Amino acid sequence: MGPIDAAAVQSALDRFAGREVYLHLETTNGAYAARDSENAMAICAYIRNGRVRYHRGVIRGDGPYRVGLKMDEGWIYAEGLTDWEVDAEGRLLMAGHDSEGRLAIALELSLTPFRM
Amino acid sequence: MERHVLVVYPHPDDETFASGGTIALHTRAGTPVTYLCGTLGQMGRNMGKPFFANRETLPAVREKELRAACEALGIRDLRLMGLRDKTVEFEDQEELADRILAVMREIRPSLVITYYPGFAVHPDHNALGAATVRAVEKLPPEERPVVHCSAFARDTREKLGDPDVIIDISSVRDVKLAAIRAHRSQSEAMMARMERDPAYRAQREATLRQEVYWTYRV
Ligand SMILES: [Zn+2]
């Protein structure tokens, strides 16, 4: 993965538009957040292999970036994306890393299911 | 000396951070150690610093790191349970206990090391610790191994008192450090912080001198 190139991500998003894709969407602040700070809660949500179809996918921002995927009946949204790659399997992987290199958010699209 | 030690933790690196010194002392004394590792830590947040893994490559990276850490610690019998990170508490708890029980019946450990249910912060830690305790309970009393539990919730000492098992691991400090380094994706950020933050360093150094457990009375 490397720093997001918004134009390159945009063309990747366009390639997946209109197709049935597998979605991995995740956000986390770490399982130890509640232990490490009195005022924090551990927060995490993820969907792995959600099957979705969007007709409009757009990346916005100056970094960290936001991505919105507009579906016929709904939206998929991610904020805080910093890095990306299209991997050897053709999957679009995007993630947001904090200053310690820890993942805080991930948004990934694939034409085949992500491995369990 | 123990006859055989069974270690049950859910994530690659739990064995090292919680019990690396204890395990090294057992393997150096010639005691076989079996490690039942629940997941591959697929949902870990640490990707290395600077990061070199991503959400999709992380499981393979961590499995490789785990095997290197086991090598460093002298663990020759590593068994992967194939569960998924963050989902252990949602599995059928009896089925999990039965899988652990089957391993206990096979290797007949004299000591089991796991997390203290309810006092190990991460839901996977608490769930696998509870399944391990449940497995021990299923054995007839005379066949039950001793159970030492690692715990680090904030209220542990308030609720459980002081640990009754204190292991001096200073003689195997370097072995534990080597295992920590083997878990590169998970430890690089921590190592970097140790370099620049003396208070943090002092806190981490303490974990290289001593490991403590609470005996679980089944
Ligand atoms: Zn863990």
mmCIF file of C-alpha atoms and ligand atoms in Angstrom:
data_model
loop_
_atom_site.group_PDB
_atom_site.id
_atom_site.type_symbol
_atom_site.label_atom_id
_atom_site.label_comp_id
_atom_site.label_asym_id
_atom_site.label_seq_id
_atom_site.Cartn_x
_atom_site.Cartn_y
_atom_site.Cartn_z
ATOM 1 C CA MET A 1 0.000 0.000 0.000
ATOM 2 C CA GLY A 2 1.057 3.569 -0.590
ATOM 3 C CA PRO A 3 -0.332 7.086 -0.184
ATOM 4 C CA ILE A 4 -3.590 7.629 -2.004
ATOM 5 C CA ASP A 5 -3.450 8.971 -5.535
ATOM 6 C CA ALA A 6 -6.984 10.328 -5.801
ATOM 7 C CA ALA A 7 -7.153 10.206 -9.604
ATOM 8 C CA ALA A 8 -5.982 6.581 -9.679
ATOM 9 C CA VAL A 9 -8.446 5.605 -6.955
ATOM 10 C CA GLN A 10 -11.199 7.365 -8.877
ATOM 11 C CA SER A 11 -10.543 5.301 -11.981
ATOM 12 C CA ALA A 12 -10.476 2.124 -9.887
ATOM 13 C CA LEU A 13 -13.832 3.077 -8.333
ATOM 14 C CA ASP A 14 -15.199 3.639 -11.813
ATOM 15 C CA ARG A 15 -14.101 0.160 -12.882
ATOM 16 C CA PHE A 16 -16.180 -1.449 -10.096
ATOM 17 C CA ALA A 17 -19.242 0.742 -10.674
ATOM 18 C CA GLY A 18 -22.356 -1.049 -11.901
ATOM 19 C CA ARG A 19 -21.045 -4.505 -10.996
ATOM 20 C CA GLU A 20 -21.899 -6.795 -8.125
ATOM 21 C CA VAL A 21 -18.931 -6.453 -5.791
ATOM 22 C CA TYR A 22 -17.864 -7.880 -2.443
ATOM 23 C CA LEU A 23 -17.330 -5.237 0.206
ATOM 24 C CA HIS A 24 -15.113 -5.185 3.260
ATOM 25 C CA LEU A 25 -15.807 -2.111 5.382
ATOM 26 C CA GLU A 26 -14.329 -1.695 8.796
ATOM 27 C CA THR A 27 -13.535 0.862 11.427
ATOM 28 C CA THR A 28 -11.808 0.344 14.753
ATOM 29 C CA ASN A 29 -10.101 2.260 17.522
ATOM 30 C CA GLY A 30 -8.495 -0.842 18.987
ATOM 31 C CA ALA A 31 -9.656 -3.502 21.416
ATOM 32 C CA TYR A 32 -7.658 -1.916 24.217
ATOM 33 C CA ALA A 33 -9.039 1.625 23.887
ATOM 34 C CA ALA A 34 -11.259 1.254 26.941
ATOM 35 C CA ARG A 35 -8.444 -0.087 29.072
ATOM 36 C CA ASP A 36 -5.890 2.488 27.987
ATOM 37 C CA SER A 37 -8.057 5.522 28.609
ATOM 38 C CA GLU A 38 -10.722 6.000 31.295
ATOM 39 C CA ASN A 39 -12.946 7.991 28.956
ATOM 40 C CA ALA A 40 -12.779 5.816 25.857
ATOM 41 C CA MET A 41 -14.839 2.906 24.628
ATOM 42 C CA ALA A 42 -13.536 0.216 22.321
ATOM 43 C CA ILE A 43 -15.312 0.767 19.011
ATOM 44 C CA CYS A 44 -15.251 -1.535 16.029
ATOM 45 C CA ALA A 45 -17.602 -2.400 13.207
ATOM 46 C CA TYR A 46 -16.969 -4.525 10.195
ATOM 47 C CA ILE A 47 -18.799 -6.097 7.314
ATOM 48 C CA ARG A 48 -16.923 -8.766 5.403
ATOM 49 C CA ASN A 49 -18.194 -9.930 2.057
ATOM 50 C CA GLY A 50 -21.244 -7.741 1.898
ATOM 51 C CA ARG A 51 -22.551 -7.956 -1.693
ATOM 52 C CA VAL A 52 -23.326 -4.547 -3.096
ATOM 53 C CA ARG A 53 -23.731 -2.678 -6.339
ATOM 54 C CA TYR A 54 -23.144 1.056 -6.683
ATOM 55 C CA HIS A 55 -23.655 3.198 -9.716
ATOM 56 C CA ARG A 56 -21.598 6.165 -8.585
ATOM 57 C CA GLY A 57 -18.373 5.990 -6.577
ATOM 58 C CA VAL A 58 -16.448 9.153 -5.744
ATOM 59 C CA ILE A 59 -13.296 10.017 -3.791
ATOM 60 C CA ARG A 60 -13.072 13.496 -2.262
ATOM 61 C CA GLY A 61 -10.741 15.459 0.000
ATOM 62 C CA ASP A 62 -7.088 16.484 0.181
ATOM 63 C CA GLY A 63 -5.978 13.617 2.391
ATOM 64 C CA PRO A 64 -7.104 11.922 4.473
ATOM 65 C CA TYR A 65 -9.766 11.172 1.869
ATOM 66 C CA ARG A 66 -13.453 10.342 1.883
ATOM 67 C CA VAL A 67 -15.169 7.825 -0.398
ATOM 68 C CA GLY A 68 -18.886 7.654 -1.053
ATOM 69 C CA LEU A 69 -20.540 4.854 -3.016
ATOM 70 C CA LYS A 70 -24.048 5.654 -4.160
ATOM 71 C CA MET A 71 -26.351 2.669 -4.523
ATOM 72 C CA ASP A 72 -29.878 2.582 -5.921
ATOM 73 C CA GLU A 73 -31.175 2.389 -2.367
ATOM 74 C CA GLY A 74 -28.501 3.686 -0.047
ATOM 75 C CA TRP A 75 -24.968 4.831 0.521
ATOM 76 C CA ILE A 76 -21.652 3.413 1.626
ATOM 77 C CA TYR A 77 -19.354 5.971 3.227
ATOM 78 C CA ALA A 78 -15.798 5.954 4.573
ATOM 79 C CA GLU A 79 -13.743 8.841 5.962
ATOM 80 C CA GLY A 80 -10.088 8.937 6.959
ATOM 81 C CA LEU A 81 -8.565 6.979 4.074
ATOM 82 C CA THR A 82 -4.830 7.548 3.600
ATOM 83 C CA ASP A 83 -3.406 4.598 1.649
ATOM 84 C CA TRP A 84 -4.387 2.341 -1.202
ATOM 85 C CA GLU A 85 -3.409 -0.347 -3.661
ATOM 86 C CA VAL A 86 -4.903 -2.587 -6.285
ATOM 87 C CA ASP A 87 -3.475 -5.941 -5.230
ATOM 88 C CA ALA A 88 -2.394 -8.906 -7.370
ATOM 89 C CA GLU A 89 -5.978 -10.218 -7.309
ATOM 90 C CA GLY A 90 -7.331 -6.975 -8.732
ATOM 91 C CA ARG A 91 -8.973 -5.939 -5.468
ATOM 92 C CA LEU A 92 -9.152 -2.264 -4.546
ATOM 93 C CA LEU A 93 -7.817 -1.941 -0.989
ATOM 94 C CA MET A 94 -8.043 1.384 0.815
ATOM 95 C CA ALA A 95 -7.174 2.060 4.437
ATOM 96 C CA GLY A 96 -6.625 4.883 6.880
ATOM 97 C CA HIS A 97 -3.583 4.613 9.118
ATOM 98 C CA ASP A 98 -2.776 6.761 12.141
ATOM 99 C CA SER A 99 0.661 8.211 12.921
ATOM 100 C CA GLU A 100 1.702 4.894 14.502
ATOM 101 C CA GLY A 101 0.860 3.008 11.310
ATOM 102 C CA ARG A 102 -2.204 1.415 12.915
ATOM 103 C CA LEU A 103 -5.261 0.767 10.806
ATOM 104 C CA ALA A 104 -8.277 2.860 11.799
ATOM 105 C CA ILE A 105 -10.532 2.304 8.802
ATOM 106 C CA ALA A 106 -10.598 0.048 5.747
ATOM 107 C CA LEU A 107 -12.729 0.029 2.628
ATOM 108 C CA GLU A 108 -12.101 -2.766 0.121
ATOM 109 C CA LEU A 109 -13.843 -3.907 -3.050
ATOM 110 C CA SER A 110 -13.427 -7.188 -4.885
ATOM 111 C CA LEU A 111 -15.142 -9.157 -7.627
ATOM 112 C CA THR A 112 -14.517 -12.391 -5.704
ATOM 113 C CA PRO A 113 -15.181 -13.069 -2.002
ATOM 114 C CA PHE A 114 -12.552 -12.003 0.509
ATOM 115 C CA ARG A 115 -10.996 -14.987 2.263
ATOM 116 C CA MET A 116 -12.360 -15.831 5.672
ATOM 117 C CA MET B 1 9.070 -29.713 36.505
ATOM 118 C CA GLU B 2 5.847 -30.005 34.536
ATOM 119 C CA ARG B 3 5.067 -33.076 32.441
ATOM 120 C CA HIS B 4 3.518 -31.150 29.548
ATOM 121 C CA VAL B 5 2.268 -27.567 29.328
ATOM 122 C CA LEU B 6 -0.756 -26.540 27.255
ATOM 123 C CA VAL B 7 -1.006 -22.859 26.330
ATOM 124 C CA VAL B 8 -4.351 -21.602 24.996
ATOM 125 C CA TYR B 9 -4.566 -18.038 23.683
ATOM 126 C CA PRO B 10 -6.579 -16.532 20.817
ATOM 127 C CA HIS B 11 -4.050 -14.343 18.986
ATOM 128 C CA PRO B 12 -0.583 -14.795 17.574
ATOM 129 C CA ASP B 13 1.586 -12.748 20.015
ATOM 130 C CA ASP B 14 -0.574 -13.382 23.129
ATOM 131 C CA GLU B 15 1.742 -16.305 23.949
ATOM 132 C CA THR B 16 4.755 -14.012 23.680
ATOM 133 C CA PHE B 17 3.512 -10.908 25.471
ATOM 134 C CA ALA B 18 1.650 -12.738 28.244
ATOM 135 C CA SER B 19 3.782 -15.837 28.704
ATOM 136 C CA GLY B 20 6.906 -15.744 26.530
ATOM 137 C CA GLY B 21 9.267 -15.979 29.503
ATOM 138 C CA THR B 22 7.276 -18.701 31.243
ATOM 139 C CA ILE B 23 7.137 -20.781 28.057
ATOM 140 C CA ALA B 24 10.878 -20.348 27.454
ATOM 141 C CA LEU B 25 11.637 -21.533 31.004
ATOM 142 C CA HIS B 26 9.534 -24.668 30.447
ATOM 143 C CA THR B 27 11.018 -25.546 27.064
ATOM 144 C CA ARG B 28 14.562 -24.959 28.377
ATOM 145 C CA ALA B 29 13.834 -27.363 31.219
ATOM 146 C CA GLY B 30 12.856 -29.929 28.586
ATOM 147 C CA THR B 31 9.104 -29.757 29.170
ATOM 148 C CA PRO B 32 7.085 -30.058 25.959
ATOM 149 C CA VAL B 33 4.766 -27.114 25.305
ATOM 150 C CA THR B 34 1.712 -27.308 23.070
ATOM 151 C CA TYR B 35 0.224 -24.023 21.923
ATOM 152 C CA LEU B 36 -3.391 -23.917 20.820
ATOM 153 C CA CYS B 37 -3.744 -20.582 19.044
ATOM 154 C CA GLY B 38 -7.348 -19.564 18.358
ATOM 155 C CA THR B 39 -7.139 -17.135 15.447
ATOM 156 C CA LEU B 40 -4.621 -15.522 13.127
ATOM 157 C CA GLY B 41 -5.322 -12.055 14.516
ATOM 158 C CA GLN B 42 -6.890 -11.193 11.163
ATOM 159 C CA MET B 43 -8.415 -7.963 12.496
ATOM 160 C CA GLY B 44 -5.305 -6.570 14.168
ATOM 161 C CA ARG B 45 -4.761 -2.823 13.885
ATOM 162 C CA ASN B 46 -0.978 -2.896 13.847
ATOM 163 C CA MET B 47 0.457 -3.303 10.364
ATOM 164 C CA GLY B 48 4.125 -2.613 11.190
ATOM 165 C CA LYS B 49 5.823 0.749 11.545
ATOM 166 C CA PRO B 50 6.194 1.835 8.842
ATOM 167 C CA PHE B 51 3.346 -0.476 7.857
ATOM 168 C CA PHE B 52 4.149 -3.364 5.525
ATOM 169 C CA ALA B 53 0.965 -5.426 5.867
ATOM 170 C CA ASN B 54 -2.615 -4.704 4.903
ATOM 171 C CA ARG B 55 -5.970 -6.125 6.017
ATOM 172 C CA GLU B 56 -5.750 -8.887 3.386
ATOM 173 C CA THR B 57 -2.092 -9.861 3.767
ATOM 174 C CA LEU B 58 -2.110 -9.670 7.586
ATOM 175 C CA PRO B 59 -3.229 -13.272 8.341
ATOM 176 C CA ALA B 60 -0.362 -14.815 6.351
ATOM 177 C CA VAL B 61 2.114 -12.305 7.776
ATOM 178 C CA ARG B 62 1.028 -13.081 11.328
ATOM 179 C CA GLU B 63 1.101 -16.836 10.834
ATOM 180 C CA LYS B 64 4.692 -16.576 9.652
ATOM 181 C CA GLU B 65 5.576 -14.348 12.596
ATOM 182 C CA LEU B 66 3.881 -16.774 14.968
ATOM 183 C CA ARG B 67 5.914 -19.694 13.657
ATOM 184 C CA ALA B 68 9.119 -17.691 14.100
ATOM 185 C CA ALA B 69 8.132 -16.720 17.647
ATOM 186 C CA CYS B 70 7.344 -20.359 18.516
ATOM 187 C CA GLU B 71 10.759 -21.313 17.177
ATOM 188 C CA ALA B 72 12.371 -18.693 19.437
ATOM 189 C CA LEU B 73 10.392 -19.867 22.475
ATOM 190 C CA GLY B 74 11.026 -23.562 21.838
ATOM 191 C CA ILE B 75 7.385 -24.459 21.127
ATOM 192 C CA ARG B 76 7.431 -27.514 18.871
ATOM 193 C CA ASP B 77 3.710 -28.250 18.838
ATOM 194 C CA LEU B 78 1.714 -25.318 17.456
ATOM 195 C CA ARG B 79 -1.922 -25.961 16.632
ATOM 196 C CA LEU B 80 -4.114 -23.397 14.898
ATOM 197 C CA MET B 81 -7.794 -23.523 15.804
ATOM 198 C CA GLY B 82 -8.836 -21.635 12.659
ATOM 199 C CA LEU B 83 -11.210 -19.206 14.361
ATOM 200 C CA ARG B 84 -11.629 -15.637 13.205
ATOM 201 C CA ASP B 85 -10.365 -12.664 15.183
ATOM 202 C CA LYS B 86 -13.093 -10.884 17.201
ATOM 203 C CA THR B 87 -15.635 -13.671 16.685
ATOM 204 C CA VAL B 88 -14.603 -16.213 19.351
ATOM 205 C CA GLU B 89 -17.345 -15.158 21.790
ATOM 206 C CA PHE B 90 -20.021 -15.781 19.144
ATOM 207 C CA GLU B 91 -19.025 -19.399 18.501
ATOM 208 C CA ASP B 92 -20.752 -22.325 20.225
ATOM 209 C CA GLN B 93 -18.976 -22.240 23.605
ATOM 210 C CA GLU B 94 -19.523 -25.943 24.374
ATOM 211 C CA GLU B 95 -18.083 -26.920 21.010
ATOM 212 C CA LEU B 96 -15.017 -24.753 21.669
ATOM 213 C CA ALA B 97 -14.575 -26.322 25.102
ATOM 214 C CA ASP B 98 -14.859 -29.792 23.563
ATOM 215 C CA ARG B 99 -12.129 -29.017 21.024
ATOM 216 C CA ILE B 100 -9.808 -27.915 23.820
ATOM 217 C CA LEU B 101 -10.841 -30.928 25.899
ATOM 218 C CA ALA B 102 -9.876 -33.273 23.050
ATOM 219 C CA VAL B 103 -6.369 -31.795 23.053
ATOM 220 C CA MET B 104 -6.148 -32.154 26.851
ATOM 221 C CA ARG B 105 -7.166 -35.807 26.610
ATOM 222 C CA GLU B 106 -4.491 -36.361 23.979
ATOM 223 C CA ILE B 107 -1.511 -34.634 25.603
ATOM 224 C CA ARG B 108 -2.572 -34.836 29.278
ATOM 225 C CA PRO B 109 -0.989 -31.540 30.357
ATOM 226 C CA SER B 110 -0.015 -31.054 33.988
ATOM 227 C CA LEU B 111 -0.349 -27.268 33.559
ATOM 228 C CA VAL B 112 -2.639 -25.156 31.402
ATOM 229 C CA ILE B 113 -1.946 -21.468 30.753
ATOM 230 C CA THR B 114 -4.698 -19.220 29.419
ATOM 231 C CA TYR B 115 -6.422 -15.880 30.051
ATOM 232 C CA TYR B 116 -8.512 -15.312 33.167
ATOM 233 C CA PRO B 117 -12.166 -15.214 32.006
ATOM 234 C CA GLY B 118 -13.583 -11.737 32.529
ATOM 235 C CA PHE B 119 -10.235 -10.124 33.336
ATOM 236 C CA ALA B 120 -8.407 -10.178 30.014
ATOM 237 C CA VAL B 121 -9.888 -7.079 28.315
ATOM 238 C CA HIS B 122 -10.285 -8.382 24.739
ATOM 239 C CA PRO B 123 -13.535 -10.338 24.184
ATOM 240 C CA ASP B 124 -11.573 -13.096 22.382
ATOM 241 C CA HIS B 125 -9.264 -13.433 25.409
ATOM 242 C CA ASN B 126 -12.166 -13.745 27.817
ATOM 243 C CA ALA B 127 -14.090 -16.179 25.610
ATOM 244 C CA LEU B 128 -11.202 -18.552 24.933
ATOM 245 C CA GLY B 129 -10.142 -18.406 28.595
ATOM 246 C CA ALA B 130 -13.700 -19.352 29.590
ATOM 247 C CA ALA B 131 -13.794 -22.205 27.065
ATOM 248 C CA THR B 132 -10.492 -23.513 28.423
ATOM 249 C CA VAL B 133 -11.751 -23.428 32.008
ATOM 250 C CA ARG B 134 -14.922 -25.175 30.843
ATOM 251 C CA ALA B 135 -12.806 -27.881 29.188
ATOM 252 C CA VAL B 136 -10.906 -28.470 32.448
ATOM 253 C CA GLU B 137 -14.206 -28.710 34.342
ATOM 254 C CA LYS B 138 -15.272 -31.510 32.015
ATOM 255 C CA LEU B 139 -12.381 -33.685 33.185
ATOM 256 C CA PRO B 140 -12.804 -35.850 36.272
ATOM 257 C CA PRO B 141 -11.296 -33.993 39.283
ATOM 258 C CA GLU B 142 -8.301 -36.325 39.577
ATOM 259 C CA GLU B 143 -7.322 -35.716 35.950
ATOM 260 C CA ARG B 144 -7.531 -31.927 35.996
ATOM 261 C CA PRO B 145 -4.368 -29.955 35.297
ATOM 262 C CA VAL B 146 -3.448 -26.848 37.255
ATOM 263 C CA VAL B 147 -4.712 -23.706 35.478
ATOM 264 C CA HIS B 148 -2.671 -20.507 35.533
ATOM 265 C CA CYS B 149 -4.427 -17.446 34.139
ATOM 266 C CA SER B 150 -2.971 -14.230 32.831
ATOM 267 C CA ALA B 151 -5.057 -11.110 33.520
ATOM 268 C CA PHE B 152 -4.616 -7.430 32.856
ATOM 269 C CA ALA B 153 -7.991 -5.718 33.222
ATOM 270 C CA ARG B 154 -7.807 -2.562 35.317
ATOM 271 C CA ASP B 155 -9.873 -4.073 38.135
ATOM 272 C CA THR B 156 -7.986 -7.383 38.301
ATOM 273 C CA ARG B 157 -6.181 -6.821 41.608
ATOM 274 C CA GLU B 158 -9.196 -5.182 43.185
ATOM 275 C CA LYS B 159 -11.412 -8.180 42.352
ATOM 276 C CA LEU B 160 -8.991 -11.134 42.327
ATOM 277 C CA GLY B 161 -6.324 -9.930 44.747
ATOM 278 C CA ASP B 162 -2.620 -10.202 44.044
ATOM 279 C CA PRO B 163 -1.388 -12.897 41.650
ATOM 280 C CA ASP B 164 -0.416 -16.104 43.444
ATOM 281 C CA VAL B 165 2.081 -17.214 40.783
ATOM 282 C CA ILE B 166 5.053 -14.944 40.125
ATOM 283 C CA ILE B 167 7.606 -16.167 37.615
ATOM 284 C CA ASP B 168 11.041 -14.559 37.464
ATOM 285 C CA ILE B 169 11.879 -14.572 33.744
ATOM 286 C CA SER B 170 15.054 -12.471 33.875
ATOM 287 C CA SER B 171 17.176 -15.455 32.772
ATOM 288 C CA VAL B 172 15.194 -15.724 29.526
ATOM 289 C CA ARG B 173 14.703 -11.996 28.929
ATOM 290 C CA ASP B 174 16.499 -12.151 25.580
ATOM 291 C CA VAL B 175 14.417 -15.109 24.432
ATOM 292 C CA LYS B 176 11.218 -13.207 25.159
ATOM 293 C CA LEU B 177 12.624 -10.166 23.355
ATOM 294 C CA ALA B 178 13.498 -12.303 20.327
ATOM 295 C CA ALA B 179 9.926 -13.633 20.237
ATOM 296 C CA ILE B 180 8.563 -10.082 20.532
ATOM 297 C CA ARG B 181 10.740 -9.035 17.599
ATOM 298 C CA ALA B 182 9.511 -12.049 15.628
ATOM 299 C CA HIS B 183 6.008 -10.583 15.885
ATOM 300 C CA ARG B 184 7.307 -7.677 13.852
ATOM 301 C CA SER B 185 3.994 -6.345 12.526
ATOM 302 C CA GLN B 186 2.659 -6.152 16.075
ATOM 303 C CA SER B 187 5.744 -5.023 17.966
ATOM 304 C CA GLU B 188 7.534 -2.490 15.748
ATOM 305 C CA ALA B 189 5.470 0.492 16.917
ATOM 306 C CA MET B 190 5.930 -0.596 20.534
ATOM 307 C CA MET B 191 9.697 -0.972 20.094
ATOM 308 C CA ALA B 192 9.924 2.477 18.507
ATOM 309 C CA ARG B 193 7.981 3.987 21.403
ATOM 310 C CA MET B 194 10.316 2.284 23.897
ATOM 311 C CA GLU B 195 13.208 4.095 22.234
ATOM 312 C CA ARG B 196 11.749 7.558 22.657
ATOM 313 C CA ASP B 197 9.613 7.305 25.816
ATOM 314 C CA PRO B 198 11.543 6.397 29.012
ATOM 315 C CA ALA B 199 8.405 5.975 31.165
ATOM 316 C CA TYR B 200 6.917 3.569 28.617
ATOM 317 C CA ARG B 201 10.251 1.783 28.401
ATOM 318 C CA ALA B 202 10.334 1.263 32.177
ATOM 319 C CA GLN B 203 6.810 -0.134 32.049
ATOM 320 C CA ARG B 204 7.707 -2.567 29.242
ATOM 321 C CA GLU B 205 10.980 -3.573 30.924
ATOM 322 C CA ALA B 206 8.975 -4.821 33.913
ATOM 323 C CA THR B 207 7.261 -7.312 31.598
ATOM 324 C CA LEU B 208 10.683 -8.683 30.640
ATOM 325 C CA ARG B 209 11.543 -9.434 34.290
ATOM 326 C CA GLN B 210 8.394 -11.038 35.566
ATOM 327 C CA GLU B 211 5.203 -12.768 34.438
ATOM 328 C CA VAL B 212 2.357 -13.255 36.876
ATOM 329 C CA TYR B 213 -0.697 -15.519 36.998
ATOM 330 C CA TRP B 214 -3.761 -16.174 39.045
ATOM 331 C CA THR B 215 -4.482 -19.850 39.677
ATOM 332 C CA TYR B 216 -8.014 -20.653 38.548
ATOM 333 C CA ARG B 217 -9.730 -22.838 41.126
ATOM 334 C CA VAL B 218 -11.891 -25.166 39.061
HETATM 335 ZN ZN ZN C 1 -4.702 -11.035 22.146
#
